[in-house]
CSV table of C-alpha atoms in Angstrom, one decimal:
chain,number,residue,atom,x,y,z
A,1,UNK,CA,4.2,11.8,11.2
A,2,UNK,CA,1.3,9.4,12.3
A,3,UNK,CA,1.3,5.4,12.0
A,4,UNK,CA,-1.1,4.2,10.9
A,5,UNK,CA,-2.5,0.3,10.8
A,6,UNK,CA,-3.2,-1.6,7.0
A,7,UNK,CA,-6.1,-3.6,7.7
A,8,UNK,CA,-4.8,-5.6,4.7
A,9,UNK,CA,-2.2,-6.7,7.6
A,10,UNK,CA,-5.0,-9.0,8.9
A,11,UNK,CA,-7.5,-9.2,5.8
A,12,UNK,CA,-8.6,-13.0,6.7
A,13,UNK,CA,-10.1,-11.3,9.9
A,14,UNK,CA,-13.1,-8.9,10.3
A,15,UNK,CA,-13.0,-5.1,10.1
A,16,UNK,CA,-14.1,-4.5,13.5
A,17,UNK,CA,-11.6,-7.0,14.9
A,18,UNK,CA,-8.4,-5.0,12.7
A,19,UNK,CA,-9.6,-1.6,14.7
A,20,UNK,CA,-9.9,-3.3,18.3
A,21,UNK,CA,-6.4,-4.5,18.0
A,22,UNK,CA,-5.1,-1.3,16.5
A,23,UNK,CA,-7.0,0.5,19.4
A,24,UNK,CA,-5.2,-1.7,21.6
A,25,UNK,CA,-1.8,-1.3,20.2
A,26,UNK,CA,-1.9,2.5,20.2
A,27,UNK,CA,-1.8,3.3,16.7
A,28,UNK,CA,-2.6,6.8,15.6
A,29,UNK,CA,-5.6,6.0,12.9
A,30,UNK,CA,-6.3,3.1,9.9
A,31,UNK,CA,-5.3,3.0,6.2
A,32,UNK,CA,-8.5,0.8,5.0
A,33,UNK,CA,-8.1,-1.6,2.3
A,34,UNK,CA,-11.0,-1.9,0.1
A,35,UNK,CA,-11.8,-5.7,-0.9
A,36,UNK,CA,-14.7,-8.0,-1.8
A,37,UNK,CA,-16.1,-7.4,1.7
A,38,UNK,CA,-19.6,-5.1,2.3
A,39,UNK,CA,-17.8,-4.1,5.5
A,40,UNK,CA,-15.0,-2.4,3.6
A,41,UNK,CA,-17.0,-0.4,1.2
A,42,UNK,CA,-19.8,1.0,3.4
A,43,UNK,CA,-19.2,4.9,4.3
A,44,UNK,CA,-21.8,4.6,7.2
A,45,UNK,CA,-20.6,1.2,8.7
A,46,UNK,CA,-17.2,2.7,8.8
A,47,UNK,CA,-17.9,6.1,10.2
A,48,UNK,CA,-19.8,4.1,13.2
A,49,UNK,CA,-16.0,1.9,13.5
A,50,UNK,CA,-14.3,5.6,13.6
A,51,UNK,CA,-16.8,6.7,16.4
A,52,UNK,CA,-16.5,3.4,18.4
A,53,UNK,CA,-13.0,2.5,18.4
A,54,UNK,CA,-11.7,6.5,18.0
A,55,UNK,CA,-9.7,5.8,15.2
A,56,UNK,CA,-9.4,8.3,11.8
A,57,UNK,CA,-9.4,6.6,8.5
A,58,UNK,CA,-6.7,9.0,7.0
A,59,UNK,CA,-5.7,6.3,3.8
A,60,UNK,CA,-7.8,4.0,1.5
A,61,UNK,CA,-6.5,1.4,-0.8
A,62,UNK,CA,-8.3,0.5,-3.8
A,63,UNK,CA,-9.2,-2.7,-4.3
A,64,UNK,CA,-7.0,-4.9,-6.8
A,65,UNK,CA,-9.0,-6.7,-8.6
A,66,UNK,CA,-13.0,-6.0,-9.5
A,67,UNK,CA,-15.6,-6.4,-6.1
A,68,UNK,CA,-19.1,-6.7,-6.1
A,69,UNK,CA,-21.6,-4.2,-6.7
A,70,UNK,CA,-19.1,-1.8,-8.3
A,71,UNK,CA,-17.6,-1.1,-11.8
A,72,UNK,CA,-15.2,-3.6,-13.1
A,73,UNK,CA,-13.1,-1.1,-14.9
A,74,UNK,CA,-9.8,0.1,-12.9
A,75,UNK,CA,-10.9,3.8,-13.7
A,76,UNK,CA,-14.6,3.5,-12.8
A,77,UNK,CA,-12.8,1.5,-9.5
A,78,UNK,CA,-10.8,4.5,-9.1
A,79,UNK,CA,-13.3,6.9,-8.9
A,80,UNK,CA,-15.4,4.8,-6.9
A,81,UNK,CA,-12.9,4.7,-4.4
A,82,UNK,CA,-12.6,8.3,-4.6
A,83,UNK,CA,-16.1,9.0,-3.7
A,84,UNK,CA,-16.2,7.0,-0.9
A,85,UNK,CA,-13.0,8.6,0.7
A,86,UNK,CA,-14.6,12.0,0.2
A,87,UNK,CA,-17.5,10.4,2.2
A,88,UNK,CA,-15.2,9.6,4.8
A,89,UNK,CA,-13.6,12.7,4.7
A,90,UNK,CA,-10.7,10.9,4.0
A,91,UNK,CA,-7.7,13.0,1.8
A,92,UNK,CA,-5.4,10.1,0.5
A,93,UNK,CA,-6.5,7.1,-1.7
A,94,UNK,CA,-3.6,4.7,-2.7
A,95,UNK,CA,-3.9,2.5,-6.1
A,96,UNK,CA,-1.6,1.0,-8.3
A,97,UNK,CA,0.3,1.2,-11.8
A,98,UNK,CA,-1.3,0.0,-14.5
A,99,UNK,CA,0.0,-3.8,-15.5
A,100,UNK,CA,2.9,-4.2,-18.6
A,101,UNK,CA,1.8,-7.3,-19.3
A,102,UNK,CA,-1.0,-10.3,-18.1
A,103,UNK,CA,-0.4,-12.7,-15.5
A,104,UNK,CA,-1.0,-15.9,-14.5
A,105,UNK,CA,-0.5,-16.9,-10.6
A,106,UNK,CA,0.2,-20.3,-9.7
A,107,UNK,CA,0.1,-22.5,-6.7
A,108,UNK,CA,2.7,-24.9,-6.7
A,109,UNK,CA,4.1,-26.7,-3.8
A,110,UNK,CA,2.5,-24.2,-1.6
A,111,UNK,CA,4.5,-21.5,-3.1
A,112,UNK,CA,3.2,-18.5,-5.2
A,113,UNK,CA,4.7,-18.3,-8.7
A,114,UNK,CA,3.7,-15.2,-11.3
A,115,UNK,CA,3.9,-16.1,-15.2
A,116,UNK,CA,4.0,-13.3,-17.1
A,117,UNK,CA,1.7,-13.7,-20.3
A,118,UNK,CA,3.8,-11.2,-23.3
A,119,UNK,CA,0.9,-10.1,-26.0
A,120,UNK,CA,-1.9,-9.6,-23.6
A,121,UNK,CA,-2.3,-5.9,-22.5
A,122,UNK,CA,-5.4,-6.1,-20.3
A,123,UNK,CA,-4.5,-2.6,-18.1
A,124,UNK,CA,-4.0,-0.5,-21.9
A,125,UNK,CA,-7.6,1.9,-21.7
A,126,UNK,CA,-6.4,2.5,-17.8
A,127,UNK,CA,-3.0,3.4,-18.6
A,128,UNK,CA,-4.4,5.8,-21.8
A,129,UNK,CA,-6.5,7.3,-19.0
A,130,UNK,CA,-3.8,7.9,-16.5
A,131,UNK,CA,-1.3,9.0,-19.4
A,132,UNK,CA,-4.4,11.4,-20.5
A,133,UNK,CA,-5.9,14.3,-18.6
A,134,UNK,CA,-8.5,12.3,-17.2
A,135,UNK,CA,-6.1,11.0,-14.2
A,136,UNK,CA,-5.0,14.9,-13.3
A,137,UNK,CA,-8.6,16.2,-13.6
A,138,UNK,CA,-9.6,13.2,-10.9
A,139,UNK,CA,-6.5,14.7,-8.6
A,140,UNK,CA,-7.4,18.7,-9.2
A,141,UNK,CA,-11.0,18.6,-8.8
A,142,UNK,CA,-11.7,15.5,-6.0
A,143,UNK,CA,-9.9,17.4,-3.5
A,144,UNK,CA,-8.2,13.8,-3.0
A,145,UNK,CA,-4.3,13.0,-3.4
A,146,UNK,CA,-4.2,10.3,-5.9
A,147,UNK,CA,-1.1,8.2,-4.4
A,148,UNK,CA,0.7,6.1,-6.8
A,149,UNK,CA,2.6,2.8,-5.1
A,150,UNK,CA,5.8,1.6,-6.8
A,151,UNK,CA,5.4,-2.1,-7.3
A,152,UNK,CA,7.7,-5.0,-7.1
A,153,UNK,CA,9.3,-7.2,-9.1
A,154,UNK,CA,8.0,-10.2,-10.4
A,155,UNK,CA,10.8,-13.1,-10.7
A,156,UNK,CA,9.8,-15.7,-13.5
A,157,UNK,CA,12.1,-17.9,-15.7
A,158,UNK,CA,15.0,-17.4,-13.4
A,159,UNK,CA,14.8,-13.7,-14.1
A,160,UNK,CA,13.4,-10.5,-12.4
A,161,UNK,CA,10.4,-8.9,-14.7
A,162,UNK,CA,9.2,-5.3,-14.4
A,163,UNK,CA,5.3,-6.2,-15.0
A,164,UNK,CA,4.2,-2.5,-14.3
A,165,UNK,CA,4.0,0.9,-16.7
A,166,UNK,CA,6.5,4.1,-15.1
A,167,UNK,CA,7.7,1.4,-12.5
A,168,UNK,CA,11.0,2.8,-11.7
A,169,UNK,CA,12.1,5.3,-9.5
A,170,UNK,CA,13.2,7.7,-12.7
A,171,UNK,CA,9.7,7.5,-14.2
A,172,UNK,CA,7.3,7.5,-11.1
A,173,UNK,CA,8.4,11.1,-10.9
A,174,UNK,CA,5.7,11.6,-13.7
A,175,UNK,CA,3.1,12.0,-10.9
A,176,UNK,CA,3.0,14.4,-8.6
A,177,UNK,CA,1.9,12.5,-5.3
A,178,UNK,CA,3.7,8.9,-4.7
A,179,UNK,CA,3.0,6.4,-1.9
A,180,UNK,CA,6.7,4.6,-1.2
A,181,UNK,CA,6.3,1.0,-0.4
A,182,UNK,CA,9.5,0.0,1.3
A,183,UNK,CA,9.4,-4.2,1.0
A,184,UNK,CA,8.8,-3.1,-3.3
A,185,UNK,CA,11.9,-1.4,-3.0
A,186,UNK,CA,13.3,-4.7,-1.5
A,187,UNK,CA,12.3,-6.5,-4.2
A,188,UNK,CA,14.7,-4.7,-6.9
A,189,UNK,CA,17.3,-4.3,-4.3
A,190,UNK,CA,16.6,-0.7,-3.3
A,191,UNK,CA,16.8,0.7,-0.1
A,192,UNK,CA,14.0,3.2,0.9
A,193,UNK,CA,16.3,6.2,2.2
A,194,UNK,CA,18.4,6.4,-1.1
A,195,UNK,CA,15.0,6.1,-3.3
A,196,UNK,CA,13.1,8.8,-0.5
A,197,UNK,CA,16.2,11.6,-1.6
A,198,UNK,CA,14.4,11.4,-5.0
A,199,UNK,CA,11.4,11.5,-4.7
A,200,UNK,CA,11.3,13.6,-1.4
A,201,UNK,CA,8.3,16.1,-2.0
A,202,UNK,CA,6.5,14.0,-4.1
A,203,UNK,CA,6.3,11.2,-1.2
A,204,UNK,CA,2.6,12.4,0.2
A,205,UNK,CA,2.3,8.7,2.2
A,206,UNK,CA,4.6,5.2,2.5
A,207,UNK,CA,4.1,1.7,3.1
A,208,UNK,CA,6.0,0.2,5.9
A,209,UNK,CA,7.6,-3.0,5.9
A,210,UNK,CA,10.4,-5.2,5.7
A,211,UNK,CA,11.7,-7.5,3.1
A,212,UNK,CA,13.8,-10.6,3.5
A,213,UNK,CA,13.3,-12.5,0.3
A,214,UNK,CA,9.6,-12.3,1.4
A,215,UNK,CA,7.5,-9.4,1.4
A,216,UNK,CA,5.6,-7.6,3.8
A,217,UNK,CA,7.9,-8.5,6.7
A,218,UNK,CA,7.0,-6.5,10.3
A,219,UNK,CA,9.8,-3.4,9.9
A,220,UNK,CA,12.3,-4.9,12.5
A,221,UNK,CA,12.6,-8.4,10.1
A,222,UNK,CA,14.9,-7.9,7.4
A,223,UNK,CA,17.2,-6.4,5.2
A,224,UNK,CA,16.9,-3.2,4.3
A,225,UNK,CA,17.5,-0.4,6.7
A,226,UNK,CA,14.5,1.1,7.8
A,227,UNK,CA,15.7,3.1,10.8
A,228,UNK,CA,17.8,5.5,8.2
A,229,UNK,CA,14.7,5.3,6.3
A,230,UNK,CA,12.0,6.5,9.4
A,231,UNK,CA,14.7,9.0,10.8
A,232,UNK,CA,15.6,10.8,7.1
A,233,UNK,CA,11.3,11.2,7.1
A,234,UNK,CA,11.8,12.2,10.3
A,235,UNK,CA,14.7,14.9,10.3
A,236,UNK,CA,12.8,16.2,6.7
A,237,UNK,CA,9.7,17.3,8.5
A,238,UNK,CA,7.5,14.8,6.8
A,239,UNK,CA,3.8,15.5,8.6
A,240,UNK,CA,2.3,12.6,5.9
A,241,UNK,CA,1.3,8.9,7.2
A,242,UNK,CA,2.8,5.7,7.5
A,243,UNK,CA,1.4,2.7,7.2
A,244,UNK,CA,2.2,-0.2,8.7
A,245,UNK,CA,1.2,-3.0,6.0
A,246,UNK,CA,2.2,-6.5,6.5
A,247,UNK,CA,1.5,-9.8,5.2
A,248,UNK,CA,-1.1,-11.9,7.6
A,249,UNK,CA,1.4,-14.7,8.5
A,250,UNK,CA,4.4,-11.7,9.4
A,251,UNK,CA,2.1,-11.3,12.3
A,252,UNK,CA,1.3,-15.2,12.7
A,253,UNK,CA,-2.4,-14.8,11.9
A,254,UNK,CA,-4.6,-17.2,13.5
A,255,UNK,CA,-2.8,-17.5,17.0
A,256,UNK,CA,-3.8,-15.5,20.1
A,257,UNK,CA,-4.6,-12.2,19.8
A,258,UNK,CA,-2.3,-10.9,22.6
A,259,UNK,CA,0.6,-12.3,20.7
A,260,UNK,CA,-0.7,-10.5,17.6
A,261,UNK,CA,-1.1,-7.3,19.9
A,262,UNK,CA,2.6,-8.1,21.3
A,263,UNK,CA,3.8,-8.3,17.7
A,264,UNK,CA,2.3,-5.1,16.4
A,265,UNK,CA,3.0,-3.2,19.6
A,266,UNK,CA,7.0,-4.2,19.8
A,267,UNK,CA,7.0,-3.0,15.6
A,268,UNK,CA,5.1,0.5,16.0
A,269,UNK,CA,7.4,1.2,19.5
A,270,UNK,CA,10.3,0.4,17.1
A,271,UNK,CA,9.4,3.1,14.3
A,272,UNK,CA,8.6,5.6,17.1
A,273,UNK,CA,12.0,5.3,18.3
A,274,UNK,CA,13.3,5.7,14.8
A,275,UNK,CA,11.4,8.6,14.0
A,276,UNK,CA,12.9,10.3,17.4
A,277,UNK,CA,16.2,9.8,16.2
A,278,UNK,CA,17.8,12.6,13.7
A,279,UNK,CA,19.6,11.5,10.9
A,280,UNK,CA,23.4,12.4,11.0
A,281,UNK,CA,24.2,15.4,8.8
């Protein structure tokens, strides 16, 4: 399996500046997220970032939320995305489940808080689509694996809310290609391993990182058991990617970069010495 480095992990810094430090670290290739930024959505720019720092772009997320200069719509986003990983050569593209419900996200206190909105279904032509043949017809004639990420839970009014369409581990089997994110799991108390022996095949790339209340915690920070989770990849014969994808302040963005590069080097030594551990039959 290859690690590979999110540069959502660091998206307050620049591109170039995510692939020096991955180069550094020793990762094995990027998994690009696409945002509002030029830099993230120019095939050319990117190729010359490849050349220069001699790291693949073997992922692409798709943005969350509409950028400039392309379609607002989550399909015409899709496909968009699409393209430009075929220009990058580039075989996986990751995107989300279409939302349940509308949300509001609050500041308060310095803290994050999601209200869910019942009644307002702004996600319904995108989940027709993806419900529809025009999703599978995307996935069979792109040449691209289409990687749905399980999402996590929203926690509202004292109460944990599913704000996602076929967001459980039953129904995600729907699609044929998943991406498992590990710190989602964490969210509805799941542990990665026990989820992994049902999906299994389907699982054509993962998300890699800890939860401990928070999400997106480096994979050595937290409660679920992510060594039983690296090794089971590991003793299956998974040849797919791994991302390492972390939230900015997980890797205390903002302070040196040698203790960023200290961080991310003592995290990706940690999963290599999972993966060379069999799992117990």
């Amino acid at each position: 399996m290859r690690f590979l480095f999110s540069t959502g992990s660091l998206y307050t810094y620049g591109l170039a500046r995510c692939f020096a430090l991955a180069a550094d670290v020793g990762f094995d290739g990027i998994e690009l997220m696409v945002d509002d930024r030029w830099d993230t959505r120019q095939p050319r720019y990117l190729q010359a970032l490849t050349d220069r720092y001699g790291l693949q772009i073997h992922a692409v997320h798709c943005p969350f939320r509409p950028v400039p200069g392309w379609p607002s719509g989550k399909v015409e986003t899709l496909e968009h995305t699409v393209r430009m990983a075929q220009a990058l050569d580039t075989s996986i593209v990751v995107h989300h489940l279409p939302m349940r419900v509308g949300l509001i996200i609050l500041l308060i206190q310095g803290h994050r808080r999601i209200l869910p909105i019942p009644g307002w279904h702004p996600d319904r032509t995108y989940r027709d689509w993806m419900a529809g043949e025009g999703y599978r017809k995307l996935q069979e004639e792109s040449g691209v694996k289409l990687c749905i990420e399980n999402m996590p839970a929203w926690h509202a009014f004292g109460r944990r809310w599913n704000g996602f369409h076929w967001n459980s581990p039953d129904r995600l089997t729907r699609f044929p290609t998943l991406t498992l994110d590990t710190t989602h799991l964490g969210t509805w108390g799941l542990e990665p391993a026990a989820i992994y022996t049902q999906w299994r095949r389907r699982v054509a790339h993962v998300h890699l990182s800890n939860f401990d209340g928070r999400e997106h915690r480096r994979p050595e920070v937290g409660h679920l058991d992510l060594a039983r989770f690296i090794s089971a990849l590991a003793t299956d014969g998974y040849s797919g990617s791994v991302t390492l994808e972390l939230s900015p302040d997980a890797l205390d963005a903002g302070d040196d970069d040698e203790h960023i590069r200290q961080a991310l080097s003592a995290s990706l030594h940690r999963c290599r010495a999972w993966a060379s551990v069999p799992q117990p039959d």
